[in-house]
XYZ file of C-alpha atoms in Angstrom:
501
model
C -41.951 17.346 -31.542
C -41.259 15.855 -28.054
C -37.464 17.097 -26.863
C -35.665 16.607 -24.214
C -32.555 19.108 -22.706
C -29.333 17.679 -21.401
C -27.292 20.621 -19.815
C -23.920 19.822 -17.882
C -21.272 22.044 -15.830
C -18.336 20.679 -14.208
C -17.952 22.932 -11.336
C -19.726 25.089 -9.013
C -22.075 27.626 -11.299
C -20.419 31.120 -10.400
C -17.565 29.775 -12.004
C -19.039 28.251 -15.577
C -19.220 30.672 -18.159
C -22.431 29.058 -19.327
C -24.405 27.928 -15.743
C -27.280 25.416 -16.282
C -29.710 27.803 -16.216
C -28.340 29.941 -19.018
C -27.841 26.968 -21.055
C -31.724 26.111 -20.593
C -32.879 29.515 -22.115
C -30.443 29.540 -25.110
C -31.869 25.829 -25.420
C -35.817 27.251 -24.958
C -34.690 30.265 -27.626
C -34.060 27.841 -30.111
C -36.566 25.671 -29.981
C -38.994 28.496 -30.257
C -37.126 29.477 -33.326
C -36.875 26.716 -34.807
C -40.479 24.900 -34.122
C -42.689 28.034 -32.341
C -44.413 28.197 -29.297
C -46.398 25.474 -29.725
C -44.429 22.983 -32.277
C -42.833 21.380 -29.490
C -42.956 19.793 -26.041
C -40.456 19.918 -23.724
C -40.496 16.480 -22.151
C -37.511 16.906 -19.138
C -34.324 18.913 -18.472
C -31.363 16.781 -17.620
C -29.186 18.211 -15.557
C -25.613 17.158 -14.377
C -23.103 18.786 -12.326
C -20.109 16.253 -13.062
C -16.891 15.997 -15.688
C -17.559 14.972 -19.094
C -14.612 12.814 -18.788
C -16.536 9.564 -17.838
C -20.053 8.343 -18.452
C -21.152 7.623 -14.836
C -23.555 10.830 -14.544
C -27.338 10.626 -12.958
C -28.609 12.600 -15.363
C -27.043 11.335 -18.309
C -28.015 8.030 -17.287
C -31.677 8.953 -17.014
C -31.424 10.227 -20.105
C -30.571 7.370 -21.870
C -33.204 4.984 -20.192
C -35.542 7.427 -21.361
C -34.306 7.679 -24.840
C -34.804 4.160 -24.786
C -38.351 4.000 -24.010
C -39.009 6.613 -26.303
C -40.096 9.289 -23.958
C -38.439 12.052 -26.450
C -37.883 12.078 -30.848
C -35.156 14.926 -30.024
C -31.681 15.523 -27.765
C -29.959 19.129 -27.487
C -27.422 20.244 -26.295
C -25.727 23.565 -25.890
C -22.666 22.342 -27.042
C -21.370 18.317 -28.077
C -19.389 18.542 -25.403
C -21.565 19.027 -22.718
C -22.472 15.513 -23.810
C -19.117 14.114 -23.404
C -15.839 15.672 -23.842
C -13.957 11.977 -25.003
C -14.474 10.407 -28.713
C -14.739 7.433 -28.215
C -17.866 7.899 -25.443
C -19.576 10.478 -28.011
C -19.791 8.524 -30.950
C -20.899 5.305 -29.624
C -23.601 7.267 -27.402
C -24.959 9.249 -31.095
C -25.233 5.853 -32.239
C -27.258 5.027 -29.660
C -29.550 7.461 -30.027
C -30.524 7.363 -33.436
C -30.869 3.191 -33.326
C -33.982 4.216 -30.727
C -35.482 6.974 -33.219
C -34.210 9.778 -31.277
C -32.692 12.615 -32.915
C -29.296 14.710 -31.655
C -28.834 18.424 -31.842
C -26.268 20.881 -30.838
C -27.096 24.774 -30.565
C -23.871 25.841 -30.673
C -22.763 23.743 -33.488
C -24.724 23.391 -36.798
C -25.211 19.765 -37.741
C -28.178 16.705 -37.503
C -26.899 13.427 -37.258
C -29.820 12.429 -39.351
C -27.452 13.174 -42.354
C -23.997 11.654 -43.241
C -22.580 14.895 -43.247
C -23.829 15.857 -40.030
C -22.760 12.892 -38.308
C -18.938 13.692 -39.767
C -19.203 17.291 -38.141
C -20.249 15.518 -35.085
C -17.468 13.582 -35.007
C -15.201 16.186 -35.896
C -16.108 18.270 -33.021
C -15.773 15.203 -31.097
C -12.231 15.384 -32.034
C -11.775 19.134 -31.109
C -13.745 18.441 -27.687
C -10.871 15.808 -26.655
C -8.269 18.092 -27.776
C -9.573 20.977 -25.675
C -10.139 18.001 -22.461
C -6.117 16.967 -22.954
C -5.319 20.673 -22.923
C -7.180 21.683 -20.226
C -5.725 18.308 -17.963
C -2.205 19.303 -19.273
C -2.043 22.758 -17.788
C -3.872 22.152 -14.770
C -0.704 19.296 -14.108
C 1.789 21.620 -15.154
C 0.293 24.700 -13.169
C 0.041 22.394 -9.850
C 3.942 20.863 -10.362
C 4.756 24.645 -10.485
C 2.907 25.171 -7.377
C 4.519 22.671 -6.172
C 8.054 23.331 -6.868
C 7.404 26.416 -4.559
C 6.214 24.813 -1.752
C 2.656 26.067 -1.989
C -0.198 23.153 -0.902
C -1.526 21.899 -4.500
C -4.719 20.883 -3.497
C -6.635 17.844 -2.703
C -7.665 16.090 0.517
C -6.323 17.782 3.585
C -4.616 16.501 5.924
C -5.082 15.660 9.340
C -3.769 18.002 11.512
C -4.147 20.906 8.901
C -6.783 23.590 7.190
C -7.211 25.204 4.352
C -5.577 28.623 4.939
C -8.467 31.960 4.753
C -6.885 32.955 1.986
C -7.002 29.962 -0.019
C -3.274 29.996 -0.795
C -2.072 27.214 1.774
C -2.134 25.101 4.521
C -2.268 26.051 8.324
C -1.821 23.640 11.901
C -5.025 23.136 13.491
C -4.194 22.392 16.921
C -6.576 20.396 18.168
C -5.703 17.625 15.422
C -2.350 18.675 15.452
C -1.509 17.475 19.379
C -2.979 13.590 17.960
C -0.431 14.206 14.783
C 2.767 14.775 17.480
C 0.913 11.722 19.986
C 1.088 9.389 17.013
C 4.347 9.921 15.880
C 6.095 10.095 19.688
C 4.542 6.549 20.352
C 5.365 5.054 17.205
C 8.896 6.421 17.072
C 9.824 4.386 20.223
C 9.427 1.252 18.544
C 6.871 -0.166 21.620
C 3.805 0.117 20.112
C 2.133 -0.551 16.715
C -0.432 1.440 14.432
C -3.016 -1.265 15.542
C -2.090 -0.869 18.972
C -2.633 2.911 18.429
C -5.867 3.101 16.816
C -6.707 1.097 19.640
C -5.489 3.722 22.474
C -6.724 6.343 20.346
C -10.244 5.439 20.159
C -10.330 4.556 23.662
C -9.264 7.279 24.993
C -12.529 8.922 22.415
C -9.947 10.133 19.925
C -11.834 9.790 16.493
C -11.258 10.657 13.014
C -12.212 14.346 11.351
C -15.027 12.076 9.561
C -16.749 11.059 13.280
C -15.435 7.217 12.613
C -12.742 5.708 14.677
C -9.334 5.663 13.169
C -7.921 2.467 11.341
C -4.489 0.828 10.549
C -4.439 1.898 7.280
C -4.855 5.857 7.969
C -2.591 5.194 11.035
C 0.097 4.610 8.384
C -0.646 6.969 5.859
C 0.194 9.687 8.554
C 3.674 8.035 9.109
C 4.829 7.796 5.911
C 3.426 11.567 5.242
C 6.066 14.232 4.228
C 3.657 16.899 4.883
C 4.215 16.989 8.581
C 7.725 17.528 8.297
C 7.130 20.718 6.355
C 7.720 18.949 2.995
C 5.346 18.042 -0.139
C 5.607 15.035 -2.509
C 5.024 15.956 -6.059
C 5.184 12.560 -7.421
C 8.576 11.296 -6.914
C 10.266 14.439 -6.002
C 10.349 16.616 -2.620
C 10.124 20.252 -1.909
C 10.140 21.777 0.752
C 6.651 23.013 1.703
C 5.749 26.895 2.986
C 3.424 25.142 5.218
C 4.486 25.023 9.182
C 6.163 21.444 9.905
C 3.822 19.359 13.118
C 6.637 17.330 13.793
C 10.088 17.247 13.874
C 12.585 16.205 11.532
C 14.301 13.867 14.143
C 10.601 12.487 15.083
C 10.091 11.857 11.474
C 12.828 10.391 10.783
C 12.844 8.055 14.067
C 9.200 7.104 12.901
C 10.539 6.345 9.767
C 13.541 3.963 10.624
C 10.762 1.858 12.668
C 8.725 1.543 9.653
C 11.387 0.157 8.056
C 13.054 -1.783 10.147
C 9.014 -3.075 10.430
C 8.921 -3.999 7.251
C 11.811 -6.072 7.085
C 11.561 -7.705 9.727
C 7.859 -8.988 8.042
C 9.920 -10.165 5.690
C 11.230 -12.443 7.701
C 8.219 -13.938 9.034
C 7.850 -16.566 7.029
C 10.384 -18.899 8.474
C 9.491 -17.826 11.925
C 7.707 -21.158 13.437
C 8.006 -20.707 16.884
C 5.899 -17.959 19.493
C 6.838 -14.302 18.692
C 10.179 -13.656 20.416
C 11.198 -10.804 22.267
C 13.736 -8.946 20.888
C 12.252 -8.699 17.301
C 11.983 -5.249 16.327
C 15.129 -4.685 18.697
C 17.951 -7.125 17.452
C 20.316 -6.271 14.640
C 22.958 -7.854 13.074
C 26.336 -6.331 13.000
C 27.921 -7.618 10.261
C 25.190 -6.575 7.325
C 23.055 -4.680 9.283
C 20.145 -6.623 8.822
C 17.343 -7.056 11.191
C 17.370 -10.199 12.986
C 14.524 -12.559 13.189
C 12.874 -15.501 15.142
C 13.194 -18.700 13.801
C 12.896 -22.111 15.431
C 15.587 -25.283 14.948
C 15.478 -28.686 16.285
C 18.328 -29.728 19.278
C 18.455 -32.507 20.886
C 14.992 -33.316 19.372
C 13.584 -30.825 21.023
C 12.311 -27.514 19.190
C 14.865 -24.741 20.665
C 14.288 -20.664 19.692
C 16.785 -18.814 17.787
C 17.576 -15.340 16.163
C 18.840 -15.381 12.494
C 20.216 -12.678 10.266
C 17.632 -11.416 7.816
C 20.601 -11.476 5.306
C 21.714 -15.264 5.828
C 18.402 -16.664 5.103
C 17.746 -14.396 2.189
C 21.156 -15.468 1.038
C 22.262 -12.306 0.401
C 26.027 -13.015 1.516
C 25.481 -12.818 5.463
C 27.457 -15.315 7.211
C 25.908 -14.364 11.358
C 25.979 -17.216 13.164
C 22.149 -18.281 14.535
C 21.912 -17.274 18.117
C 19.621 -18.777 21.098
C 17.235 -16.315 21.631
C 16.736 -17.540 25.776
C 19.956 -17.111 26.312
C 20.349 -13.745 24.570
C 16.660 -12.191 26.386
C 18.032 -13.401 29.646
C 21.552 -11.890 29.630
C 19.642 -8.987 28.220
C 17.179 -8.734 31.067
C 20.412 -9.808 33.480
C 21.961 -7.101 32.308
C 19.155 -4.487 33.265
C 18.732 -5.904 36.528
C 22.401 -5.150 37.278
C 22.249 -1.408 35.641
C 19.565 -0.427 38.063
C 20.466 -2.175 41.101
C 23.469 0.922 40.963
C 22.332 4.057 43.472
C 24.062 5.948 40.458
C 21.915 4.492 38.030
C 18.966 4.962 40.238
C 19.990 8.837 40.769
C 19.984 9.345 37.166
C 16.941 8.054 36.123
C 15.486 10.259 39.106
C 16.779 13.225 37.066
C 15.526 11.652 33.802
C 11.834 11.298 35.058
C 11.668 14.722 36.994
C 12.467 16.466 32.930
C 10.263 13.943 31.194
C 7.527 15.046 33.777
C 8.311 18.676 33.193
C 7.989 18.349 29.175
C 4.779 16.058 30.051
C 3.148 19.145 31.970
C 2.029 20.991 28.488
C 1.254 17.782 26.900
C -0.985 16.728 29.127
C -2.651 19.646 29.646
C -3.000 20.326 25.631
C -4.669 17.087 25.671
C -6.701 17.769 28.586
C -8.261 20.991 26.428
C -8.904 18.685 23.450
C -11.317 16.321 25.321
C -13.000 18.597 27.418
C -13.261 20.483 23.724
C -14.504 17.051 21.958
C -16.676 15.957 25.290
C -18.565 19.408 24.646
C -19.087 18.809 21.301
C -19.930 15.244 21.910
C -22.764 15.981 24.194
C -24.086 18.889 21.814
C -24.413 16.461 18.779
C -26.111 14.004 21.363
C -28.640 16.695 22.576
C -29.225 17.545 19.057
C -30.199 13.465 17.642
C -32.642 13.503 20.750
C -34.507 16.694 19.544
C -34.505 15.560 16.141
C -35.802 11.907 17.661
C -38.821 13.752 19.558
C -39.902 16.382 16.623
C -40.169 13.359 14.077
C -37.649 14.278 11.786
C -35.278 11.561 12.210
C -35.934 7.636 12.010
C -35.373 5.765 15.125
C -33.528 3.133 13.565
C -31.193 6.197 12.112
C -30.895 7.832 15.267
C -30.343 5.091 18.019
C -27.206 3.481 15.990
C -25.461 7.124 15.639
C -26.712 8.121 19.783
C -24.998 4.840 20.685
C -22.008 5.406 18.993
C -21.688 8.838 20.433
C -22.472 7.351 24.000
C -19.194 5.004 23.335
C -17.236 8.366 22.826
C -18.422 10.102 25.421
C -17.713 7.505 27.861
C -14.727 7.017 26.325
C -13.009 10.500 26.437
C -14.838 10.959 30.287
C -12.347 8.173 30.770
C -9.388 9.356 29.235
C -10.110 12.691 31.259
C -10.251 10.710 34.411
C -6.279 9.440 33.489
C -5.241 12.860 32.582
C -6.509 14.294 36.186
C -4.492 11.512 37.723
C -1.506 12.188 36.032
C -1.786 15.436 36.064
C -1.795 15.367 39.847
C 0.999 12.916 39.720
C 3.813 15.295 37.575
C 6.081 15.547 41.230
C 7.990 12.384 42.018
C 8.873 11.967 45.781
C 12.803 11.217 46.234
C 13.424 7.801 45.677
C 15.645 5.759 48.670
C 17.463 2.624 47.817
C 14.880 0.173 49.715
C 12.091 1.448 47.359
C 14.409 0.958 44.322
C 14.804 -2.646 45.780
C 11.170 -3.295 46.323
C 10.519 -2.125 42.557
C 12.736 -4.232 41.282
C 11.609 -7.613 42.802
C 7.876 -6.066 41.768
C 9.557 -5.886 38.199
C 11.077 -9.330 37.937
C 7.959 -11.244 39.135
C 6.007 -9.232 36.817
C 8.249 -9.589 33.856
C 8.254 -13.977 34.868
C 4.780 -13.466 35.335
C 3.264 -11.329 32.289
C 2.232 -12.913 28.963
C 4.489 -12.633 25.692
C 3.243 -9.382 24.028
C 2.986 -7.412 27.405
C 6.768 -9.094 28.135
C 7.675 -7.646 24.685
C 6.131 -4.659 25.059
C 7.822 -3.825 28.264
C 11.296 -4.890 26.889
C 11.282 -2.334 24.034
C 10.288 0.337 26.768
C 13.995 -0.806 28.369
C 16.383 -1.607 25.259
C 16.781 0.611 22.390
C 18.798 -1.804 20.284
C 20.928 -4.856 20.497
C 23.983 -5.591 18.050
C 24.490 -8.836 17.872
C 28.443 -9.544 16.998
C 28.943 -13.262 17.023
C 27.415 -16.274 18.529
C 28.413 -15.456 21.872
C 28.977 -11.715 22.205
C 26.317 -8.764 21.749
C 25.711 -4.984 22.447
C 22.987 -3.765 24.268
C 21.990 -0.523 24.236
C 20.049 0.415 27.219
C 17.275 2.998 26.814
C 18.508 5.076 30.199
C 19.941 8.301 30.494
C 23.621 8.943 30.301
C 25.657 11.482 31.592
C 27.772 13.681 29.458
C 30.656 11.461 28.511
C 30.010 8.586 29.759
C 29.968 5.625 27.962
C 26.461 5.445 25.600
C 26.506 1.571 25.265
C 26.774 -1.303 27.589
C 28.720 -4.824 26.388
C 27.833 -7.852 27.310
C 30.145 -10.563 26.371
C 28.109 -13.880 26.804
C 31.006 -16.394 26.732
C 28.671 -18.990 28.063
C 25.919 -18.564 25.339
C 26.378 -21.423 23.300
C 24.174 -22.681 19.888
């Protein structure tokens, strides 16, 4: 009798009450009980190492190309469900097997699907195989929800920025993911930058993924819209608060999150935007609804002329906001800076401003500064080690020039980003400023601004607005993005009687 052995665990073998190897002998006992030494040939072992919940196994699917061919006469198993632990894969798969001639057994079980009757206990332990896979899926969920409930990491990928605790029983920071975590969120939250622009400044400056690939959009996002660096866990629609240590703040968060969705609708209103990408999106909000505002373009004069337009009036959602030239609106905006820091008490307190932003920069920058000399080192090590792999042989050179060149690019990369970080490390003192140099900027600034193309224009905007309310047709509120002093006035008007639609 030729047989073949299909054994199957669905986790590592220390925990399995029955490993693959034990299964094997009980298998070998029986034969030898049932047909002696010599009354059978063992053809092949199959062994697998996945769930029994699906059918997409290697072994399983050597198996039945063999049984096929008719390599074997005879299956067994230790148990039915080691062959699958779902009905309606089991009996189908039996079937199988005897239309090729080959015969199933179980050890554990005593039935042969050569016989009606056996075939009905097969299918009955079928049934009792399902019932124990439901069970065993409904505790685990109810076991990680309670786990949950407390706060206690549940599993699963982790992510960036964290580690498995020693003990198994958590989540811990690991710094030197943890600083790109807090770099991400900062930029994003200020509304200047994108998660395309990001993963572009992050894998410049040689800033890659835990996997060794650069980082993408998509995972860019993920990390924004993550609860877990807030301190917090999701447990499918609800929140808990987590017992793992927050990387962020909750005002960060929070920031990050407003941007996202003010992001989102302002994609919204994309569709009816027909003219180049205007300014103030992102910034401009209207004060009736609330709604973002967006660019749209209109016909005056027979000539195509730029406006803003309330998110809510074209979704017809009861908005009434007048459209507004957008120009106009950018260049009383940008009027209005120009006057704001052409003030020597403006100028003084932006001094102020830069000297504490500098101060708080200090440990940033030399955090980061650790991290690539950290990642440079380990760079170079990998790189050392695909060369003596190259010269004893054991790599293909195909293989190993694509993966050397790609750590050349981040090498050179984060030697770059540690030349910036010397230079503004060296560069954390500001000399006093006098009102000539203030003047001289500013003329720099408005033939640069005249002079730069859209997206840098935009880009440099958002670094000097934080938000405009728009109130009518001809009046708005822009909030500047400089430092105030304690109770002062935190907004600016302008009231644009000559901006006309």
């Amino acid at each position: 009798m030729r047989v073949a052995f299909y054994t199957r665990i669905s986790t590592d073998e220390d925990r399995q009450k029955y490993s693959l190897d034990a299964q094997r002998d009980r298998l070998e006992a029986f034969c030898k009980g049932v047909y002696g030494d010599a009354g059978y040939t063992l053809v092949e072992v199959f062994r697998d190492t996945e769930s029994g919940a699906h059918l997409n196994r290697p072994a399983l699917t050597r198996m039945l190309a063999d049984a096929e061919a008719g390599r074997f006469d005879e299956l067994i198993v230790f148990r039915v469900d080691r062959l699958s632990r779902k009905l309606n894969d089991l009996g189908p798969m039996v079937e199988r097997l005897t239309k090729w001639g080959v015969a199933f057994r179980s050890v554990s079980e005593s039935f042969d699907t050569a016989s009606p009757s056996g075939r009905a206990m097969m299918q009955l332990l079928g049934v009792f195989g399902e019932l124990e896979r439901e069970t065993i899926i409904e505790r685990t969920i109810v076991g990680m929800e309670r786990k949950a409930k407390t706060g206690v990491w549940v599993g699963g990928t982790v992510p960036y920025g964290y580690r498995i605790r020693e003990d198994k029983k958590g989540i811990v920071i690991h710094e030197d993911e943890a600083f790109i975590v807090r770099r991400v969120f900062a930029r994003y939250a200020t509304g200047a930058v994108g998660v395309r622009s990001l993963r572009d400044e992050l894998t410049a400056d040689g800033h890659w993924k835990r996997t060794g690939r650069p980082w993408d959009a998509r995972c860019l996002l993920h990390m924004l819209r993550n609860p877990v660096y807030v301190g917090k866990l999701r447990w499918k629609t609800e929140m808990h608060q987590g017992t793992h240590e927050a990387i962020v703040s909750a005002e960060l968060f929070a920031r990050a999150g407003a941007v996202l969705r003010a992001r989102a609708d302002d994609l919204k209103g994309r569709q009816w935007h027909t003219g180049s990408e205007r300014l103030a999106t992102g910034l401009i909000y209207c004060s009736g609804c609330g709604r973002s505002m967006v660019g749209v373009s209109g016909i005056r004069n027979g000539r195509k002329t730029p406006y803003y337009a309330c998110n809510g009036r074209l979704t017809k959602s009861g908005c009434r906001m007048d459209y507004i030239r957008a120009d106009l609106l950018e260049g009383q905006i940008i009027a209005g800076f120009q006057d704001l820091f052409r003030t020597r008490e403006m100028v003084e307190r932006v001094w102020r401003e830069a000297q504490r932003l500098l101060a708080r920069e200090r440990p940033e920058i030399e955090a980061e500064a650790g991290k690539v000399e950290r990642d440079l080192a380990r760079a170079e090590e990998q790189l050392e080690k695909y060369f003596l792999a190259f010269e004893d042989g054991t790599m293909k050179p195909d293989d190993c020039a694509s993966r050397v060149e790609s750590l050349k690019r981040q090498i050179e990369a984060l030697m770059d980003r540690r030349a910036v970080l010397a230079r503004q490390s060296e560069r954390l003192s500001l000399p006093a400023l006098d009102l000539d140099e203030v003047a001289r900027l500013l003329a720099d600034f408005e033939r640069g601004f005249e002079s730069e193309r859209n997206a840098e224009r935009k880009h440099l905007l958002h670094r000097l607005v934080k938000e405009v309310r728009v109130q009518s047709r001809d009046t708005a509120e822009v909030w500047y993005a400089f430092p105030q002093p304690v109770g002062a006035a935190q907004a600016r008007v302008w009231q644009g009687a000559s901006v006309r639609v």
